[in-house]
Amino acid sequence: MSRVDKEKSVNVQVLLRCRPFSDDELRSNAPQVVTCNDYQREVAVTQTIAGKQIDRVFTFDKVFGPTARQRDLYDQAIIPIVNEVLEGFNCTIFAYGQTGTGKTYTMEGECRRAKSGPEGQLPSDAGVIPRAVKQIFDTLERQNTEYSVKVTFLELYNEEITDLLAPEEISKVALEERQKKPLPLMEDGKGGVLVRGLEEEIVTNCSEIFSLLERGSAKRRTAETLLNKQSSRSHSLFSITIHIKEATPEGEELIKCGKLNLVDLAGSENICRSGAREGRAREAGEINKSLLTLGRVITALVEHLGHVPYRDSKLTRLLRDSLGGRTKTCIIATVSPSVHCLEETLSTLDYAHRAKSIKNRPEVNQKMMKSTLIKDLYGEIDRLKAEVYAAREKVGVYIPKDRYQMEENERKAMADQIEQMTASLETNQKQITDLQEKYDSELQHSADLSKKLEATEKCLDHTSNLLSTTKEDLKQAHYNLKEKEFIISEQKKAENALAHQACVLRSELEKSSRDNASLHSKIARGDKLSAANRSVVNSFQADLASKLDILSSTLTASIDQQNKHLKAVEVLCQSCVDSHDTATLEIKKKILASKSLYMSHMEAFQNIVLLHKANTNSTLEDVSSLSAASCCSLDQLLACVEGEALKIFTDIQSLLADHRSELAHFTKELRDSFCISLDRTKDMSSFILGLFEKYTEETSKLQNHSNHTHEAQVKSLEEFQKAYEEQSKSEEQRLLADITSLVSKHIVRQRELVRLDLHVPLGQFVCK
Ligand SMILES: Nc1ncnc2c1ncn2[C@@H]1O[C@H](COP(=O)(O)OP(=O)(O)OP(=O)(O)O)[C@@H](O)[C@H]1O
């Protein structure tokens, strides 16, 4: 991988680890809501919202389910990071998650007993830190180069930094003192931060680191909460700085530097659920506050906001370079699989998922010339010497130049802080004046209230007077009430007597209603009969209608037939008239032809006569023969014409005879069909007449029956009415008599009572 590639911006790598169920969770049979798919790098959280099961799925760079071992996580995710540290990068690995989800287990594991075994192997529960340390030393040993390894281990508790590697002798003497005296966090003037006075331990092998780690972890503040028996109450930062000597081809010696920060954050927690109280609650508050600032920093980085609030907490100041800086960062988010932690699990997943979008621009640390490093170290020695000298001689305050610069920076930061505080003081003062105003208004309000109280007291006196008079009234009212109660009891008695009468009346009424019911049943029977009659009439009507239908269809059929016959007669007559016309025309033509022949013969005869006359004296014989011939031919012609005329007449006569016979046949047919239809119509009308007669008979019967029923009903109703009227009249009279006697008794009793009250003799009272 080229240097240019490595210097490109890279996203923060986010791993998700879900721990197995704890013994408590197994005991309480807590349902599982987190499912991990290590291969697809997905985590699914099952939620039930409004009775509906909803799965939320999150994808991370790597996912480790409850069955994943420490070794799996380290081999798959951490080895490449440590290799990059050995190549000269600064890398940070930090664990984030709810309390009791396995952050310390993941980062440290069984590191307190993690001193490597005889073959240098670690226990299977060893976490990231011991494994990273082992990998670093193994690699450095293998490379067979000169190196130096320094470690620091600090704790951030309630926004105060303490050194977990402070020398034993000091910590034994005044551990409490040291814990109270936090180490200052300062700007290093190069854009970074440094913790002044933090011990840097040079280590040469794994076991040295392990014992330091054990020492530091033992000092870390832990406490038992409801969610974790040994809950870390502080954030811890374990840093390993490695310097490796390298030689250039020119034979120059360079120093390569890499740093690995391993952060175990305190658990985010729900203060109520973790059972934190008083001091613990304050701790939890501080932990949540610093984690909140971490969240805000992540949000600002993800959303590319102009201002990233690193300065708002020491945690974010310490992690500044790891979040959006030049460090390669890996976050291990830890969650529990149980439904009891669902809310916090979702919040951790959201938090971690957002952090995936943070981009860092990792830069390999500049390799230093060995000579420059030696120079730097000499400078450091001088600085320390000067400090030692100043401390030994106690001659005023000696501050070396760079230290002065540092303190100057610190002073500036302080001045900024003072400015901020002044501003907040001003706002506080403003709030105080506001409060004063509120206080004044409250005073005014209370004065008003006292006035109101006075008025209310007066009102109370008045009300007490009223109460005493009301009591008197009440006494009187009680007396009146008793009197009324007596009257009411008497009235009740009278009412009971009336009720008895009413009962008697009701029984009478019931009897009459029974009569009524029988009457109704009779009416119902009559109705039933009428209905039966109606159905007979209806069926008769339907029958009649069907018969009439048949008749009308027969009539229409016969009319159709007659129409057809008439049409045939018309056609026949027409053809007869036509043939008659043609025959007459032919006769006319033949007569005309014979006439013209006769005329021509007559003409010829006249011509002959004329010729005879003109030729005078031609022989008489010729003439007579000619005339005879002419006569003969004329006779022949006439005979011929006569024959033809006769023939025509006979034709006409035969034609007319044919027509006559046809007409006679047709007339006969017509008459027959008329006779048939007449017979049918006669049948039909006789049937209808019969029906009508039957119908009339039935109707009259029905009429009689209904009249009879009606009469019976009217009679029974009249009887009932009469009986009822008589009964009610007698009842009324009896009741009236009863009521009158009761009322008179009551009046007498009341009079008696009043008389007794007024101690007046009866006779006197009556007179009055
Ligand atoms: N992956 C795991 N496999 C087995 N046990 C685990 C695992 N993760 C956590 N545990 C166990 O769960 C308990 C709590 O773990 P741990 O103390 O590491 O939680 P934590 O997140 O550091 O809590 P806190 O924030 O309160 O310090 C420990 O007993 C630990 O051994």
CSV table of N, CA and C in Angstrom, one decimal, residues 92-97 103 154-162 183-187 192-195 220 233-238 261-268 283-298 301 308-324 329 331 351:
chain,number,residue,atom,x,y,z
A,92,THR,N,-6.6,4.2,17.2
A,92,THR,CA,-7.4,4.1,18.4
A,92,THR,C,-8.5,3.1,18.3
A,93,ILE,N,-8.6,2.3,19.4
A,93,ILE,CA,-9.7,1.3,19.4
A,93,ILE,C,-10.5,1.6,20.7
A,94,PHE,N,-11.8,1.9,20.5
A,94,PHE,CA,-12.5,2.1,21.8
A,94,PHE,C,-13.8,1.4,21.8
A,95,ALA,N,-14.1,0.9,23.0
A,95,ALA,CA,-15.4,0.2,23.2
A,95,ALA,C,-16.4,1.1,23.8
A,96,TYR,N,-17.6,0.9,23.1
A,96,TYR,CA,-18.7,1.8,23.5
A,96,TYR,C,-20.0,0.9,23.7
A,97,GLY,N,-20.7,1.2,24.7
A,97,GLY,CA,-22.0,0.4,24.9
A,97,GLY,C,-22.6,0.6,26.2
A,103,LYS,N,-17.8,-4.3,27.6
A,103,LYS,CA,-16.7,-3.4,27.0
A,103,LYS,C,-15.4,-3.8,27.7
A,154,LEU,N,-4.4,6.1,31.9
A,154,LEU,CA,-5.1,7.2,32.6
A,154,LEU,C,-6.6,6.9,32.8
A,155,GLU,N,-7.2,7.5,33.7
A,155,GLU,CA,-8.6,7.3,34.0
A,155,GLU,C,-9.3,8.7,34.0
A,156,LEU,N,-10.4,8.8,33.4
A,156,LEU,CA,-11.2,10.0,33.4
A,156,LEU,C,-12.5,9.7,34.2
A,157,TYR,N,-12.5,10.4,35.4
A,157,TYR,CA,-13.6,10.1,36.3
A,157,TYR,C,-14.2,11.4,36.7
A,158,ASN,N,-15.5,11.6,36.5
A,158,ASN,CA,-16.2,12.9,36.8
A,158,ASN,C,-15.4,14.1,36.3
A,159,GLU,N,-15.0,14.0,35.0
A,159,GLU,CA,-14.3,15.1,34.3
A,159,GLU,C,-12.9,15.4,34.9
A,160,GLU,N,-12.4,14.4,35.6
A,160,GLU,CA,-11.0,14.6,36.2
A,160,GLU,C,-10.1,13.5,35.7
A,161,ILE,N,-8.9,13.9,35.3
A,161,ILE,CA,-7.9,12.9,34.8
A,161,ILE,C,-7.0,12.4,36.0
A,162,THR,N,-6.9,11.1,36.2
A,162,THR,CA,-5.9,10.6,37.2
A,162,THR,C,-5.0,9.6,36.5
A,183,LEU,N,-4.8,15.5,37.1
A,183,LEU,CA,-3.8,16.0,36.2
A,183,LEU,C,-4.4,16.9,35.2
A,184,PRO,N,-3.7,18.0,34.9
A,184,PRO,CA,-4.3,19.0,33.9
A,184,PRO,C,-4.2,18.5,32.5
A,185,LEU,N,-5.2,18.8,31.7
A,185,LEU,CA,-5.1,18.5,30.3
A,185,LEU,C,-4.8,19.8,29.5
A,186,MET,N,-3.8,19.7,28.7
A,186,MET,CA,-3.3,21.0,28.1
A,186,MET,C,-3.2,20.8,26.6
A,187,GLU,N,-3.2,22.0,25.9
A,187,GLU,CA,-2.9,22.0,24.5
A,187,GLU,C,-1.4,21.8,24.3
A,192,GLY,N,-2.6,19.2,19.3
A,192,GLY,CA,-3.0,18.1,20.1
A,192,GLY,C,-3.2,18.4,21.6
A,193,VAL,N,-3.4,17.4,22.4
A,193,VAL,CA,-3.5,17.7,23.8
A,193,VAL,C,-2.4,16.8,24.6
A,194,LEU,N,-2.0,17.2,25.7
A,194,LEU,CA,-1.2,16.4,26.6
A,194,LEU,C,-1.6,16.5,28.0
A,195,VAL,N,-1.4,15.4,28.7
A,195,VAL,CA,-1.8,15.4,30.1
A,195,VAL,C,-0.5,15.6,30.9
A,220,ARG,N,-8.6,1.3,39.0
A,220,ARG,CA,-9.7,1.9,38.3
A,220,ARG,C,-11.0,1.9,39.2
A,233,ARG,N,-16.7,2.8,36.5
A,233,ARG,CA,-17.4,4.0,36.7
A,233,ARG,C,-16.6,5.2,36.0
A,234,SER,N,-15.5,4.8,35.3
A,234,SER,CA,-14.7,5.9,34.6
A,234,SER,C,-14.3,5.4,33.2
A,235,HIS,N,-13.9,6.4,32.4
A,235,HIS,CA,-13.3,6.0,31.1
A,235,HIS,C,-11.8,5.8,31.3
A,236,SER,N,-11.3,4.7,30.6
A,236,SER,CA,-9.9,4.5,30.8
A,236,SER,C,-9.2,4.6,29.4
A,237,LEU,N,-8.0,5.1,29.4
A,237,LEU,CA,-7.2,5.2,28.1
A,237,LEU,C,-5.8,4.6,28.4
A,238,PHE,N,-5.6,3.5,27.7
A,238,PHE,CA,-4.3,2.8,27.8
A,238,PHE,C,-3.6,3.1,26.4
A,261,ASN,N,-4.0,3.6,20.9
A,261,ASN,CA,-4.8,4.1,22.1
A,261,ASN,C,-5.9,3.0,22.3
A,262,LEU,N,-6.0,2.5,23.5
A,262,LEU,CA,-7.1,1.5,23.7
A,262,LEU,C,-8.0,2.1,24.8
A,263,VAL,N,-9.2,2.4,24.4
A,263,VAL,CA,-10.1,3.1,25.3
A,263,VAL,C,-11.3,2.2,25.8
A,264,ASP,N,-11.4,2.2,27.1
A,264,ASP,CA,-12.6,1.4,27.6
A,264,ASP,C,-13.5,2.5,28.2
A,265,LEU,N,-14.6,2.8,27.5
A,265,LEU,CA,-15.5,3.9,28.0
A,265,LEU,C,-16.4,3.3,29.1
A,266,ALA,N,-16.8,4.2,30.0
A,266,ALA,CA,-17.7,3.8,31.0
A,266,ALA,C,-19.1,3.5,30.3
A,267,GLY,N,-19.9,2.7,30.9
A,267,GLY,CA,-21.1,2.3,30.2
A,267,GLY,C,-22.2,3.4,30.2
A,268,SER,N,-22.8,3.6,29.0
A,268,SER,CA,-24.0,4.5,29.0
A,268,SER,C,-25.1,3.8,29.8
A,283,GLU,N,-22.2,10.1,39.3
A,283,GLU,CA,-21.2,9.5,38.4
A,283,GLU,C,-21.9,9.2,37.1
A,284,ALA,N,-23.1,8.5,37.2
A,284,ALA,CA,-23.8,8.1,36.0
A,284,ALA,C,-24.1,9.4,35.2
A,285,GLY,N,-24.5,10.5,35.9
A,285,GLY,CA,-24.8,11.7,35.2
A,285,GLY,C,-23.6,12.2,34.4
A,286,GLU,N,-22.4,12.2,35.1
A,286,GLU,CA,-21.2,12.7,34.4
A,286,GLU,C,-20.8,11.8,33.3
A,287,ILE,N,-21.0,10.4,33.5
A,287,ILE,CA,-20.7,9.5,32.4
A,287,ILE,C,-21.5,9.8,31.2
A,288,ASN,N,-22.8,9.9,31.5
A,288,ASN,CA,-23.8,10.2,30.4
A,288,ASN,C,-23.5,11.5,29.7
A,289,LYS,N,-23.1,12.5,30.6
A,289,LYS,CA,-22.8,13.8,30.0
A,289,LYS,C,-21.6,13.8,29.0
A,290,SER,N,-20.5,13.1,29.4
A,290,SER,CA,-19.4,13.0,28.5
A,290,SER,C,-19.7,12.2,27.3
A,291,LEU,N,-20.5,11.1,27.5
A,291,LEU,CA,-20.9,10.3,26.3
A,291,LEU,C,-21.8,11.1,25.4
A,292,LEU,N,-22.6,12.0,26.0
A,292,LEU,CA,-23.5,12.9,25.2
A,292,LEU,C,-22.7,13.8,24.4
A,293,THR,N,-21.6,14.4,25.0
A,293,THR,CA,-20.7,15.3,24.2
A,293,THR,C,-20.0,14.5,23.1
A,294,LEU,N,-19.7,13.2,23.4
A,294,LEU,CA,-19.1,12.3,22.4
A,294,LEU,C,-20.1,12.2,21.2
A,295,GLY,N,-21.3,12.0,21.6
A,295,GLY,CA,-22.4,11.8,20.6
A,295,GLY,C,-22.6,13.1,19.7
A,296,ARG,N,-22.5,14.3,20.4
A,296,ARG,CA,-22.6,15.5,19.7
A,296,ARG,C,-21.5,15.7,18.7
A,297,VAL,N,-20.3,15.3,19.2
A,297,VAL,CA,-19.1,15.4,18.3
A,297,VAL,C,-19.3,14.6,17.1
A,298,ILE,N,-19.8,13.3,17.3
A,298,ILE,CA,-20.0,12.4,16.2
A,298,ILE,C,-21.0,13.0,15.2
A,301,LEU,N,-19.5,15.8,13.2
A,301,LEU,CA,-18.6,15.3,12.2
A,301,LEU,C,-19.4,14.6,11.1
A,308,VAL,N,-17.3,21.7,15.8
A,308,VAL,CA,-17.3,20.4,16.4
A,308,VAL,C,-17.0,20.6,17.9
A,309,PRO,N,-17.9,20.3,18.8
A,309,PRO,CA,-17.7,20.7,20.2
A,309,PRO,C,-16.7,19.7,21.0
A,310,TYR,N,-15.5,19.6,20.5
A,310,TYR,CA,-14.5,18.8,21.2
A,310,TYR,C,-14.3,19.3,22.6
A,311,ARG,N,-14.3,20.7,22.7
A,311,ARG,CA,-13.8,21.3,24.0
A,311,ARG,C,-14.9,21.1,25.1
A,312,ASP,N,-16.1,20.6,24.8
A,312,ASP,CA,-17.1,20.5,25.8
A,312,ASP,C,-16.9,19.4,26.8
A,313,SER,N,-16.0,18.5,26.6
A,313,SER,CA,-15.7,17.5,27.6
A,313,SER,C,-14.2,17.0,27.5
A,314,LYS,N,-13.7,16.5,28.6
A,314,LYS,CA,-12.3,16.1,28.5
A,314,LYS,C,-12.2,14.8,27.6
A,315,LEU,N,-13.2,14.0,27.7
A,315,LEU,CA,-13.2,12.8,26.9
A,315,LEU,C,-13.0,13.1,25.4
A,316,THR,N,-13.8,14.1,24.9
A,316,THR,CA,-13.7,14.4,23.5
A,316,THR,C,-12.4,15.1,23.2
A,317,ARG,N,-11.9,15.9,24.2
A,317,ARG,CA,-10.6,16.5,23.9
A,317,ARG,C,-9.5,15.5,23.8
A,318,LEU,N,-9.6,14.4,24.6
A,318,LEU,CA,-8.6,13.4,24.6
A,318,LEU,C,-8.7,12.6,23.3
A,319,LEU,N,-10.0,12.4,22.8
A,319,LEU,CA,-10.2,11.6,21.6
A,319,LEU,C,-10.2,12.4,20.3
A,320,ARG,N,-9.9,13.7,20.4
A,320,ARG,CA,-10.0,14.6,19.3
A,320,ARG,C,-9.3,14.1,18.0
A,321,ASP,N,-8.1,13.6,18.2
A,321,ASP,CA,-7.4,13.2,17.0
A,321,ASP,C,-8.0,11.8,16.4
A,322,SER,N,-8.7,11.1,17.3
A,322,SER,CA,-9.2,9.8,16.9
A,322,SER,C,-10.6,10.0,16.2
A,323,LEU,N,-11.2,11.2,16.4
A,323,LEU,CA,-12.5,11.4,15.7
A,323,LEU,C,-12.3,12.6,14.8
A,324,GLY,N,-12.2,12.3,13.5
A,324,GLY,CA,-12.1,13.3,12.5
A,324,GLY,C,-10.6,13.8,12.4
A,329,THR,N,-9.3,4.9,13.4
A,329,THR,CA,-10.1,4.6,14.6
A,329,THR,C,-11.0,3.4,14.3
A,331,ILE,N,-14.3,1.5,16.4
A,331,ILE,CA,-15.2,1.5,17.5
A,331,ILE,C,-15.8,0.1,17.7
A,351,TYR,N,-26.2,5.0,17.6
A,351,TYR,CA,-24.9,5.8,17.8
A,351,TYR,C,-23.8,5.3,17.0
